[in-house]
Short mmCIF file of C-alpha atoms in Angstrom, two decimals:
data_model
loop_
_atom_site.label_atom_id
_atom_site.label_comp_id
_atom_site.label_asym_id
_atom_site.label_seq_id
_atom_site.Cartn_x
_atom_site.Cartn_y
_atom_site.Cartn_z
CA UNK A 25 -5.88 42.34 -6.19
CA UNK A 26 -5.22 39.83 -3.46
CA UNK A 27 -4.57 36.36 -4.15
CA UNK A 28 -6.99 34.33 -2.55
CA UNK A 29 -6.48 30.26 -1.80
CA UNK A 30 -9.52 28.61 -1.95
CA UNK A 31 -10.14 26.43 1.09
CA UNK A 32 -9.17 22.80 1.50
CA UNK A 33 -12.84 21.87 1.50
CA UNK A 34 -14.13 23.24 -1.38
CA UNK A 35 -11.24 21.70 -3.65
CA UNK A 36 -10.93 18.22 -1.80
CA UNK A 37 -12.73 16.73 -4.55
CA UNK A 38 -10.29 17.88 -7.51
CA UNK A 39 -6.77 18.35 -5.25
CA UNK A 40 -5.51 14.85 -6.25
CA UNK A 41 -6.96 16.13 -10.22
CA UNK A 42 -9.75 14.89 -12.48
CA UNK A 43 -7.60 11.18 -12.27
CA UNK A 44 -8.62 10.16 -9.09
CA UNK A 45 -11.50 12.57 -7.83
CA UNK A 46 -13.61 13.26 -10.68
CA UNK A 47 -16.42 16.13 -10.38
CA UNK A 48 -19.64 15.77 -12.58
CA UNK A 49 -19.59 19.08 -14.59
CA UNK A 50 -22.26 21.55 -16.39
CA UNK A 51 -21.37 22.62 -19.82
CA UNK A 52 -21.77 26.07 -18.96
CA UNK A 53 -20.46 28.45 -21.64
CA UNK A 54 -16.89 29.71 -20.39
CA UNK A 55 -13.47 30.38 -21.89
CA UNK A 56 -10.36 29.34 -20.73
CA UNK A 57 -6.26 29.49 -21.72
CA UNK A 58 -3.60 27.91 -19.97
CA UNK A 59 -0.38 29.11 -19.83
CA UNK A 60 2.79 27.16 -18.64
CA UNK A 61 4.96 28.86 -15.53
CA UNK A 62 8.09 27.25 -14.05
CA UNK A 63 8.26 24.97 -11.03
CA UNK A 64 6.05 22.82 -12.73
CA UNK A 65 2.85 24.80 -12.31
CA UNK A 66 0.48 26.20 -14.70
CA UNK A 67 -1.90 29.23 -14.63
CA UNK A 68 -5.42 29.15 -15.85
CA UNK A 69 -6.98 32.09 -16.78
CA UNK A 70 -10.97 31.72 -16.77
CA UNK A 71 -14.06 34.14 -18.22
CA UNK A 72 -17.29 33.02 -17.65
CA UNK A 73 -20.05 35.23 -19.26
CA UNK A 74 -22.61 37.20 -17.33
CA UNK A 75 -25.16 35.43 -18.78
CA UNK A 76 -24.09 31.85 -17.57
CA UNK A 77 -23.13 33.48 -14.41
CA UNK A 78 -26.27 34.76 -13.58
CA UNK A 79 -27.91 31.57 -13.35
CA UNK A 80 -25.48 30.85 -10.66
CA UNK A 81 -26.64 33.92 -8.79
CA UNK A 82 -30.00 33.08 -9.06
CA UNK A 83 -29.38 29.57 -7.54
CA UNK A 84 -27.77 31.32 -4.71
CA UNK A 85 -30.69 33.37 -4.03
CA UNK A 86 -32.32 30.16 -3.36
CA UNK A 87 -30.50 28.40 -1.17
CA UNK A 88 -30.49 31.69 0.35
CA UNK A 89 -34.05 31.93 0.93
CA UNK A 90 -34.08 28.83 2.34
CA UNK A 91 -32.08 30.25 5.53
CA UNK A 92 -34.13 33.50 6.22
CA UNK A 93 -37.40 33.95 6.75
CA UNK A 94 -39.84 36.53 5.02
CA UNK A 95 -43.24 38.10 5.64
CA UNK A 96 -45.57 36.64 3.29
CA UNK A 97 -43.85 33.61 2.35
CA UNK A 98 -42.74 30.01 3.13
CA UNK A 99 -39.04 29.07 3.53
CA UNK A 100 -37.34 29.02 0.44
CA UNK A 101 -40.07 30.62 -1.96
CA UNK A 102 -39.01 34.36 -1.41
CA UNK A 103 -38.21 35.79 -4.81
CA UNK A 104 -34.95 37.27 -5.81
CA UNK A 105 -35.92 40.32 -6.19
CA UNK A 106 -37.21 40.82 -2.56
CA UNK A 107 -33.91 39.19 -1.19
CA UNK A 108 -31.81 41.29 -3.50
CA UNK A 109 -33.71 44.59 -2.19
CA UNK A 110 -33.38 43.25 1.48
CA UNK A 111 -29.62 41.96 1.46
CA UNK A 112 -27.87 43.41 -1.84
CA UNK A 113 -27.02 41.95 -4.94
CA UNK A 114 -23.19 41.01 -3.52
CA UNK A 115 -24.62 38.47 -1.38
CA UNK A 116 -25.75 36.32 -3.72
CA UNK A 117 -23.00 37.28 -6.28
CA UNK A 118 -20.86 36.21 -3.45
CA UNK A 119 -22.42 32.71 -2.76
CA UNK A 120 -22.49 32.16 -6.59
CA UNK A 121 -18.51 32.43 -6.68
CA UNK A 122 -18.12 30.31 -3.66
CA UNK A 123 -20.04 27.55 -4.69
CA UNK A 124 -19.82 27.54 -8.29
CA UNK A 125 -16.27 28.73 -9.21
CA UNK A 126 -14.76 24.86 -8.38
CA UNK A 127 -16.62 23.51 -10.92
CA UNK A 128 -15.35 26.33 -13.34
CA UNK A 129 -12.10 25.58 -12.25
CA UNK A 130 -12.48 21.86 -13.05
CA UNK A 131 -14.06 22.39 -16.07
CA UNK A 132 -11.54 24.41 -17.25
CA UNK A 133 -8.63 21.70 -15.34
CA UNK A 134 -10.44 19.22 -18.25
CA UNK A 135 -10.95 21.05 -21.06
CA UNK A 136 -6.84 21.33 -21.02
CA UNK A 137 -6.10 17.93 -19.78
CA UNK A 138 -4.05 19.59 -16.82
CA UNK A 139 -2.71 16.68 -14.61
CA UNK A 140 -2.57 19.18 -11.32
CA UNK A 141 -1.86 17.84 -7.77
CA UNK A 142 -2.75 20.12 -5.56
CA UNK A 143 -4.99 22.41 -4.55
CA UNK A 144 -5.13 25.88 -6.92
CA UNK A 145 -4.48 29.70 -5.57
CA UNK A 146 -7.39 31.63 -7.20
CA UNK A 147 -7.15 35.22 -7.95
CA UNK A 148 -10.59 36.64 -8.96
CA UNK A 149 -9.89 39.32 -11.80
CA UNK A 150 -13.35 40.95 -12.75
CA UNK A 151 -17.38 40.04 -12.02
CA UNK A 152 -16.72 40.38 -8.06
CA UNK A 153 -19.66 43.28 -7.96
CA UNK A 154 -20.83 42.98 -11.78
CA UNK A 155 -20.30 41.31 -15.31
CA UNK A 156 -18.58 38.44 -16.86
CA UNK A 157 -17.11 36.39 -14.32
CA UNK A 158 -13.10 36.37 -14.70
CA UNK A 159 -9.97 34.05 -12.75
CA UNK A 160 -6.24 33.12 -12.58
CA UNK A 161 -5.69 29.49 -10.86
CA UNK A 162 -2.18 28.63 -10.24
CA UNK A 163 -1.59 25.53 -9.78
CA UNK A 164 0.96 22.63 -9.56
CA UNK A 165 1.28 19.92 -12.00
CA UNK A 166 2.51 16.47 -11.62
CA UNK A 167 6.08 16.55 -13.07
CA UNK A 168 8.20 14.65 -15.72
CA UNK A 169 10.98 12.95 -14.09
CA UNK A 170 13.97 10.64 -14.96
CA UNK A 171 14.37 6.99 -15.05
CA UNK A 172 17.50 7.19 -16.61
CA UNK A 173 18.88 3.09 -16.27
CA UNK A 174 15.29 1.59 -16.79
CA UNK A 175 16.12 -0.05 -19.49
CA UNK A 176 19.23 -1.83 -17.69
CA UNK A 177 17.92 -2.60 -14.09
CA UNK A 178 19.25 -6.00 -11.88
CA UNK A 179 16.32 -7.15 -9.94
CA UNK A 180 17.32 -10.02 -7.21
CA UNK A 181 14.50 -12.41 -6.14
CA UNK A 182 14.18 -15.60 -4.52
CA UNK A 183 14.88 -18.21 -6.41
CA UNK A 184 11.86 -19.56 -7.52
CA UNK A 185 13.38 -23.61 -7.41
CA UNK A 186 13.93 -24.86 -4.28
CA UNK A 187 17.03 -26.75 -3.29
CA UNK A 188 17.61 -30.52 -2.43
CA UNK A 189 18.54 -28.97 0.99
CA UNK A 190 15.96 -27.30 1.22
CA UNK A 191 14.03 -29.86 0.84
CA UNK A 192 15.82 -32.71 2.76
CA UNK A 193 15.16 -29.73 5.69
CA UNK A 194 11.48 -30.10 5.19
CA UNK A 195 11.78 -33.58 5.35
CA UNK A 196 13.54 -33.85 8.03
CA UNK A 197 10.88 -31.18 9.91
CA UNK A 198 8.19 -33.91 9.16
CA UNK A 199 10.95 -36.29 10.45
CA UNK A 200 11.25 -34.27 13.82
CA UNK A 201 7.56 -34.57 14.51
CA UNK A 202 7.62 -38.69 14.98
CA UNK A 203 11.46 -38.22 16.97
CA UNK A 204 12.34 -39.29 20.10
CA UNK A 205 15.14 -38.05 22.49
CA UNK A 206 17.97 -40.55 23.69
CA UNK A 207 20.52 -39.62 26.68
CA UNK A 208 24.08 -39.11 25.42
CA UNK A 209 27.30 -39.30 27.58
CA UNK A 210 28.44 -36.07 26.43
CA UNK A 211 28.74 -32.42 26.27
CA UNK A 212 25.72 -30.33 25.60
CA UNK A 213 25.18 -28.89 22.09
CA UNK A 214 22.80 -26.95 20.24
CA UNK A 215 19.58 -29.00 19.70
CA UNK A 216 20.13 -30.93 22.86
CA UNK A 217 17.31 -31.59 25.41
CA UNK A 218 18.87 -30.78 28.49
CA UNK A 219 17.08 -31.34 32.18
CA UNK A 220 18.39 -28.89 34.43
CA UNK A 221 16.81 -27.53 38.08
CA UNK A 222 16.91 -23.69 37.53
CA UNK A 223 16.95 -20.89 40.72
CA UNK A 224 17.09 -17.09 39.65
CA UNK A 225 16.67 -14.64 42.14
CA UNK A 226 16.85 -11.29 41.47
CA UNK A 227 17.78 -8.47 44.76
CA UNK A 228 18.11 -11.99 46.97
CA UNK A 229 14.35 -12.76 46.09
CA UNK A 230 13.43 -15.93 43.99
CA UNK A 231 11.51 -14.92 40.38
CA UNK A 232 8.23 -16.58 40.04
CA UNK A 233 8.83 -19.07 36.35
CA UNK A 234 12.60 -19.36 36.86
CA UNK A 235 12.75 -21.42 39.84
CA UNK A 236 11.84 -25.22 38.62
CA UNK A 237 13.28 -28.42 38.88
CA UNK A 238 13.74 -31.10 36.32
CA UNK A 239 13.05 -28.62 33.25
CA UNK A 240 13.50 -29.71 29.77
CA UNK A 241 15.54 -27.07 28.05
CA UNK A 242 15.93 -26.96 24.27
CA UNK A 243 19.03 -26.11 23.93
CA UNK A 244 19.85 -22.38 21.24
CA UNK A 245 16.40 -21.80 21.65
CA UNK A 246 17.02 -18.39 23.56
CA UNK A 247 14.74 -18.73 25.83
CA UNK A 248 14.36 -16.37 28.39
CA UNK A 249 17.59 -15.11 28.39
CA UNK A 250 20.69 -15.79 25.75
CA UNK A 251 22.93 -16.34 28.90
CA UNK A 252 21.52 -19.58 29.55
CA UNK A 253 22.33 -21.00 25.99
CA UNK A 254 26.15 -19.67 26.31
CA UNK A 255 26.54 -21.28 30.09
CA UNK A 256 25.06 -24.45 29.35
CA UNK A 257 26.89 -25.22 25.66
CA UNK A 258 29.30 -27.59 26.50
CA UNK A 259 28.03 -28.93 29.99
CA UNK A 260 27.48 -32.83 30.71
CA UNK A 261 25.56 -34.39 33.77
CA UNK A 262 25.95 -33.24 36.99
CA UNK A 263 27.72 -29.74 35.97
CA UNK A 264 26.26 -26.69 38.07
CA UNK A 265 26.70 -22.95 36.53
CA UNK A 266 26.49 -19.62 38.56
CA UNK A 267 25.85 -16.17 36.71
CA UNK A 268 24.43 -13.18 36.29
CA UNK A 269 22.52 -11.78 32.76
CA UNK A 270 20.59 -8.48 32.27
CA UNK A 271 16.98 -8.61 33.65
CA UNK A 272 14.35 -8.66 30.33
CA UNK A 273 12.65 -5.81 31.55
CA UNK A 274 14.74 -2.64 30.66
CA UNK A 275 13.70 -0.89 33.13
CA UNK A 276 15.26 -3.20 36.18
CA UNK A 277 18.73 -2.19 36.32
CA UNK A 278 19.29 -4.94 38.79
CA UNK A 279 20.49 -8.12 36.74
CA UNK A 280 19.18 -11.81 37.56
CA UNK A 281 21.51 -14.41 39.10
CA UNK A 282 20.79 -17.43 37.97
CA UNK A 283 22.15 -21.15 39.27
CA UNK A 284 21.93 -24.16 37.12
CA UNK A 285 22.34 -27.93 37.70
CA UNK A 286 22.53 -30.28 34.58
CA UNK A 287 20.91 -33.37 35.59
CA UNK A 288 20.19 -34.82 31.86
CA UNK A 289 21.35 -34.66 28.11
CA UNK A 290 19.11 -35.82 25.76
CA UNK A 291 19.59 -35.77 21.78
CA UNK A 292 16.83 -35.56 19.19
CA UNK A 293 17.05 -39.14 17.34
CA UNK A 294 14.63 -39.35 14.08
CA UNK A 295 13.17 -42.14 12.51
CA UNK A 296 15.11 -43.46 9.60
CA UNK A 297 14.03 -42.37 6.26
CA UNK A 298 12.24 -45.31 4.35
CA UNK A 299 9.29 -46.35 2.66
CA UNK A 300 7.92 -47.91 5.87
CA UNK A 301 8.21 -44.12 7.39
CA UNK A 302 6.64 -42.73 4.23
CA UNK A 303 3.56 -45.34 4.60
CA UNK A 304 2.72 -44.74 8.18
CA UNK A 305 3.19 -40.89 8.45
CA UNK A 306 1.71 -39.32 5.04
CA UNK A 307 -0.75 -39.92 2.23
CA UNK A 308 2.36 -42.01 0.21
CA UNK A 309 3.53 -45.25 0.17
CA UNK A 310 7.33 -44.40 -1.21
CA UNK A 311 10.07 -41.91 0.22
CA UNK A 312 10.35 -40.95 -3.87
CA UNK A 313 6.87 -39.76 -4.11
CA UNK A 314 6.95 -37.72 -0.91
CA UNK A 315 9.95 -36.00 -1.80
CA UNK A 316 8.61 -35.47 -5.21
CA UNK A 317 5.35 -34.06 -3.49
CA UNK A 318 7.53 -32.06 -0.75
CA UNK A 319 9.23 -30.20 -3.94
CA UNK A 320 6.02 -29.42 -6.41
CA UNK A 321 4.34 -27.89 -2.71
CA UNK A 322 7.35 -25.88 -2.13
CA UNK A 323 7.88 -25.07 -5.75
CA UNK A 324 4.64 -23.78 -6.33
CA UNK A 325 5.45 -21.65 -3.17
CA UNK A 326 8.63 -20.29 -4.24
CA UNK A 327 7.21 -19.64 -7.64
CA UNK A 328 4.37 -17.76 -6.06
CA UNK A 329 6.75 -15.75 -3.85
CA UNK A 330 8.88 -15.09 -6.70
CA UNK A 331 6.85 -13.61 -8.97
CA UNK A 332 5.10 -11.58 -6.35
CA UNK A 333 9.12 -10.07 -5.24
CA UNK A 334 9.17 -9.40 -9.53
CA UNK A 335 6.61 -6.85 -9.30
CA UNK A 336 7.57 -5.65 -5.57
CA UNK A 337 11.66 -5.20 -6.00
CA UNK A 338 11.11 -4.12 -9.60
CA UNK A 339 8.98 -0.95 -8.42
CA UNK A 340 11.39 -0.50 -5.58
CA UNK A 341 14.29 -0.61 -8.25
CA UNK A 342 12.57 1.62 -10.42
CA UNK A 343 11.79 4.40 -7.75
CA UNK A 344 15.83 4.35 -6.48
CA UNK A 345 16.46 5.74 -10.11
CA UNK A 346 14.27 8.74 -9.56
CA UNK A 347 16.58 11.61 -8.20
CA UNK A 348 14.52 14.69 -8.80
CA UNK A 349 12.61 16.46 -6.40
CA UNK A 350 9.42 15.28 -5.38
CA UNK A 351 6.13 17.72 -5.10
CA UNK A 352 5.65 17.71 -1.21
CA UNK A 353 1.70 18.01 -1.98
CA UNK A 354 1.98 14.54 -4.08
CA UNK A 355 3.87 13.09 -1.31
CA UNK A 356 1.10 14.60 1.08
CA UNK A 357 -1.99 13.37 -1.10
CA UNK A 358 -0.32 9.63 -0.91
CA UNK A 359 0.16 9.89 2.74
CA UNK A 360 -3.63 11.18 3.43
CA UNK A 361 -4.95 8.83 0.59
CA UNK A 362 -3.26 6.32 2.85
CA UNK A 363 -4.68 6.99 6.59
CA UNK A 364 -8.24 7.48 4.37
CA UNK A 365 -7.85 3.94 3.40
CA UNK A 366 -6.93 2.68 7.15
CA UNK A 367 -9.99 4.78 7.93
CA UNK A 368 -12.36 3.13 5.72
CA UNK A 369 -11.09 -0.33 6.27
CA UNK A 370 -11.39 0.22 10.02
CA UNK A 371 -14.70 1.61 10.18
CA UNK A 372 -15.63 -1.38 7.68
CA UNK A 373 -14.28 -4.16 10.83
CA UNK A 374 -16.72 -1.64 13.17
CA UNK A 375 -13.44 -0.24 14.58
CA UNK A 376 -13.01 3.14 16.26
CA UNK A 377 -10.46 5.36 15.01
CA UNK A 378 -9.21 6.62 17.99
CA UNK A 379 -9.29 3.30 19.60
CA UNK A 380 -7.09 1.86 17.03
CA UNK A 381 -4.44 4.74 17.61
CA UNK A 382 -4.33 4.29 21.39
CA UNK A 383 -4.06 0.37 20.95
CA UNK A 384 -0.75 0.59 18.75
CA UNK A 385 0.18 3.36 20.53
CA UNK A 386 0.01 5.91 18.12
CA UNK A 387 -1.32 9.56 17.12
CA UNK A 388 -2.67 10.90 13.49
CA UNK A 389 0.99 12.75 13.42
CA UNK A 390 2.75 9.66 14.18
CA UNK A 391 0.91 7.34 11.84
CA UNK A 392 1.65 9.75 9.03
CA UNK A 393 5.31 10.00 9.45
CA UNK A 394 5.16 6.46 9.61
CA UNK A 395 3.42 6.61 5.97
CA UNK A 396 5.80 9.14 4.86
CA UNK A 397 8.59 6.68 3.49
CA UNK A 398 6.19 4.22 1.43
CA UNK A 399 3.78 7.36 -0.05
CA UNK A 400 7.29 8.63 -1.50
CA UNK A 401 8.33 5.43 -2.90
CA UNK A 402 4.82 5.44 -4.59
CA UNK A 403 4.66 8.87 -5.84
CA UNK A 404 8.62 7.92 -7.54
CA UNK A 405 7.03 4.73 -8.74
CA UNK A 406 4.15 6.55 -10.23
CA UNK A 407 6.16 8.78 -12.08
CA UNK A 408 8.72 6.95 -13.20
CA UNK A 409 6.30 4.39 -15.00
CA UNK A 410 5.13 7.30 -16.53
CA UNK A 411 8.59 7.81 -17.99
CA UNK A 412 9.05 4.71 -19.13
CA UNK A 413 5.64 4.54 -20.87
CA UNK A 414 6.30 7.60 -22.45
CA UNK A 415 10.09 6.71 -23.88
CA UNK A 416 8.55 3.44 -24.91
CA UNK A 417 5.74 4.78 -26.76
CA UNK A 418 3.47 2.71 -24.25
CA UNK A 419 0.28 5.05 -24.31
CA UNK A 420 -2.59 3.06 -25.56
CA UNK A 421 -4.24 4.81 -28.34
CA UNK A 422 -8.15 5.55 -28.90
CA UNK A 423 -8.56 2.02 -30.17
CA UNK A 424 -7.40 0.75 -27.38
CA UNK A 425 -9.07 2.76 -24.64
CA UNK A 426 -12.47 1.77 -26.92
CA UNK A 427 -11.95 -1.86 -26.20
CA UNK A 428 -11.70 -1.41 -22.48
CA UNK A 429 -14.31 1.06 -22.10
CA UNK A 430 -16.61 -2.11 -23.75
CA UNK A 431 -14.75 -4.68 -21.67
CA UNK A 432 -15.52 -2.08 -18.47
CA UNK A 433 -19.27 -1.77 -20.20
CA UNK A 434 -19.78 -5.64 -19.99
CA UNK A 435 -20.34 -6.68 -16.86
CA UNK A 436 -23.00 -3.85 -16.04
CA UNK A 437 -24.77 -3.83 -19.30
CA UNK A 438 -24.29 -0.33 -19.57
CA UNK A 439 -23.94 1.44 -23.07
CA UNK A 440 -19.81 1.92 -23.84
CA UNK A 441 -20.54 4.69 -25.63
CA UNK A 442 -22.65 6.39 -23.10
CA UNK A 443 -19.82 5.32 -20.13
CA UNK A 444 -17.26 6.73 -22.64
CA UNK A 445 -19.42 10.20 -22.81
CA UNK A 446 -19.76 10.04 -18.91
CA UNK A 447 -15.85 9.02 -18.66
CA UNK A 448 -14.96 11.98 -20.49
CA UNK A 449 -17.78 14.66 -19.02
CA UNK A 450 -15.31 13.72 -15.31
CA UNK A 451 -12.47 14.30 -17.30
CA UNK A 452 -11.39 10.59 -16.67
CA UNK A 453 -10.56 9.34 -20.07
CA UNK A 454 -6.77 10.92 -19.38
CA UNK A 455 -6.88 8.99 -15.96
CA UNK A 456 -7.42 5.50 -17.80
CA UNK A 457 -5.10 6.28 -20.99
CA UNK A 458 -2.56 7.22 -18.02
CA UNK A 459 -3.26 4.19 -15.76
CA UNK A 460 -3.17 1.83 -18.61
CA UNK A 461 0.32 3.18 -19.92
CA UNK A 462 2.02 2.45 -16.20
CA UNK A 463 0.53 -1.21 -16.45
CA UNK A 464 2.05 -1.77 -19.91
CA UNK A 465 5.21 0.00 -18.14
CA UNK A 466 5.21 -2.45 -15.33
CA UNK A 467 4.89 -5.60 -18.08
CA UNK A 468 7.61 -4.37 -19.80
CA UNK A 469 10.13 -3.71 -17.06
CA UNK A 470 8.98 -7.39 -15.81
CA UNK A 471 9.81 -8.90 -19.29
CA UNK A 472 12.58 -7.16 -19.83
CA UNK A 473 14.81 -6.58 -16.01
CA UNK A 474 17.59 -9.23 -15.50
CA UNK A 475 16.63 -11.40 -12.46
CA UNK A 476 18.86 -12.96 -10.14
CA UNK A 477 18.93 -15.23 -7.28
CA UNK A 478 20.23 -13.94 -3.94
CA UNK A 479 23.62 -15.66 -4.72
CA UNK A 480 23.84 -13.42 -7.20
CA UNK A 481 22.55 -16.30 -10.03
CA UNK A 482 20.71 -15.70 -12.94
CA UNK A 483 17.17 -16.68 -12.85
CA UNK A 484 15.41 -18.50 -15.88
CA UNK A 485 12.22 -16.73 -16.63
CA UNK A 486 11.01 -19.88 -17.10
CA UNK A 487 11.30 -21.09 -13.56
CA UNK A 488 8.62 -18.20 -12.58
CA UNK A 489 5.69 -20.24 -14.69
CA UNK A 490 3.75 -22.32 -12.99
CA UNK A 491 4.09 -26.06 -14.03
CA UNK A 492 1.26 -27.61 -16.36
CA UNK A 493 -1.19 -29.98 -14.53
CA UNK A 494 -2.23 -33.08 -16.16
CA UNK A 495 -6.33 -33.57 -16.66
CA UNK A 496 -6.67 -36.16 -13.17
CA UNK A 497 -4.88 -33.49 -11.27
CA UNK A 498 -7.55 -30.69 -12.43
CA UNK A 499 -9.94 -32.87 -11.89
CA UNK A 500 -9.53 -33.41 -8.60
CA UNK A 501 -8.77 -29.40 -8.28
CA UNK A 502 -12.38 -29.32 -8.83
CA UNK A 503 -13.59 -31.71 -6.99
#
């Protein structure tokens, strides 16, 4: 018999598996082996008895009646019997299979605990016409991979301390805003103010914006165009430059010409570092205590930024080990998870789809190859936490998934045991034994990577807490 692939539609709830879509289930009487097949796919074999079955049928004949019309009767209230008589037995047989063999399927996809990824190929084996209801589903499960080197990995970061340049550089940024610009007797340099009367033209016609006089020119600032910084480096009053650069708009082949007279050099002179600074430009009345309050604000930056690069650069660390082949549908499912969440989010902002595309300047295929790269990373990530929790005996036992069923309980008030029945009825309890066992993955790989600075230093794990606060400075947190 011909294998048949059940549509997209009728399986989009349980393509990604029982982890992440769950389906509520009957307990309809069924029996079900699984047997293991190479290329990481498994086959389910399924027999549901006619009994069971039937009731399926007879639902069908329902909805059925529902869509026709009958002498004699309202919409929806012709028997079975009549229908049966009118249309044949197959068509509701037929409807029964379409609608009710997915949630056979995922019964059966529970019952087993089979972590599948895509969407099944089911061959119907007996019950099409009459009798127990009988099915192979094929289907791909999510792999075991290698990680080989977890337990070794170099993970650079910033460094979470900042240094007494950079924090003289801060300084002197606060320093800039109070500074005032003196004219020098000499050569133009990076940093210099320089007044200059600008002409472009480009094709013999003046440009509209580059034709001024008596502009003030920060010097290395690249404005514009990065001719202008290498003809006027090392000019002094009175100097006049000719030359041509590359017009900014690519498509102009013409280049501008430009002519420049320096008129002015002006350097950026700061006010001298003192307490009398200090006292009339921030909340302090010493240069000590801003410097000491310039470092804790940067600190706590740093540290902030550091320990977020920890969990980012130890994940992208992680997924570089991973050399086997990667399911295509697992890639896929990331990808489409993806544009569902830029979907959502949009729509949640009032924001048209479509809209959105044409504003970046994108299409659906577009946006998804431009998904492709990071859904990989995450589908190697995913898996090789998986590893790791597995080599490291990291899978929370029943105790454990207990206590956070209760802790999920608390907040709603509901029953734990009666989440845990529901939890386990959607075939979810593998889902949070699995997504607990990557988190205790991820803590361990933290605690237990080598960090270093991007000098190549080694990094003091603690340098990544956050410093104590004394009781006035919570105090005033909360106030």
């Amino acid at each position: 018999m011909a294998t048949h692939t059940v549509p997209l539609a009728i399986f989009s709830e349980v393509m990604a598996g029982p982890e992440r879509h769950p389906i509520p289930l009957s307990c309809a009487p069924m029996k079900s082996i699984v047997e293991i097949l190479d290329d990481n796919r498994v086959k389910l074999s399924v027999e549901v008895d006619e009994e069971t079955f039937d009731v399926a049928v007879d639902a069908a004949f329902k909805r059925i009646a529902k869509e026709v019309r009958m002498p004699g009767f309202r919409p929806g209230k012709a028997p079975r019997r009549l229908l049966e008589a009118q249309f044949g037995s197959a068509v509701g047989r037929e409807e029964a299979l379409r609608e009710a063999m997915p949630e056979y399927y995922a019964q059966a996809v529970i019952e087993h605990d089979v972590d599948v990824v895509a969407p099944p190929e089911i061959e119907i084996t007996g019950g099409q016409e009459v009798g127990p209801v009988q099915f192979d589903a094929v289907v791909e499960i999510r792999p075991s991979v290698s990680a080989a080197g977890y337990d070794g990995l170099q993970v650079e970061i910033p460094n979470p301390v900042a240094s007494d340049e950079e924090i003289d550089e801060q300084i002197d940024n606060l320093r800039r805003n109070f500074a005032e610009l003196s004219v020098v007797e000499r050569a133009a340099a990076d940093e210099d103010h320089v007044t200059i009367d600008i002409e472009a033209t480009h094709g013999d016609e003046p440009v509209s914006g580059l034709t001024t006089t008596d502009y003030d020119y920060l010097l290395g600032s690249g404005a514009v165009v990065p001719e202008i910084d290498e003809n006027l480096r090392g000019t002094s009053a009175g100097d006049k430059v000719e030359f041509s650069a590359g017009h900014p708009d690519p498509e102009e082949e013409e280049p501008l010409q430009f002519s420049i007279t320096v008129k002015e050099v002006k350097e950026t002179v700061l006010p001298d570092l003192d307490d009398e600074f200090a006292k009339a430009n921030s909340e302090f009345e010493t240069v000590e205590d801003l410097r000491a309050d310039m470092a804790d604000r940067m600190n706590t930056m740093r540290i902030q930024q550091a320990n977020m690069a920890v969990q980012q650069n130890t994940a992208e660390a992680l997924a570089a080990l991973v050399s086997d082949e990667i399911p295509e549908s697992m890639i896929e499912n990331e990808i489409n998870a993806r544009i569902q969440d830029l979907v959502q989010r949009l729509q949640q902002q009032g924001m048209d789809v479509s809209a959105y595309l044409e504003a970046v300047g994108q299409t659906a295929e577009t946006l998804a190859a431009e998904f492709r790269e990071p859904a990989e990373q995450a589908v190697k990530v995913d898996l090789a936490l998986r590893s790791v929790a597995d080599l490291e005996g990291l899978f929370p036992d029943d105790n454990r998934i207990d206590e956070v069923i209760v802790e999920m309980a608390g907040p709603s008030g509901q029953d734990p045991d009666e989440l845990k029945a529901r939890l386990a009825e959607v075939g979810q309890i593998s889902a949070l034994r699995s997504d607990l066992a990557k988190q205790a993955a991820m803590e361990w790989l933290t605690d237990n990577i080598e960090l270093v600075g991007e000098d190549g230093e080694a990094i003091d794990r603690e340098a990544l807490e956050f410093p104590a606060r004394g009781a006035e400075e919570d105090s005033e947190q909360e106030e």
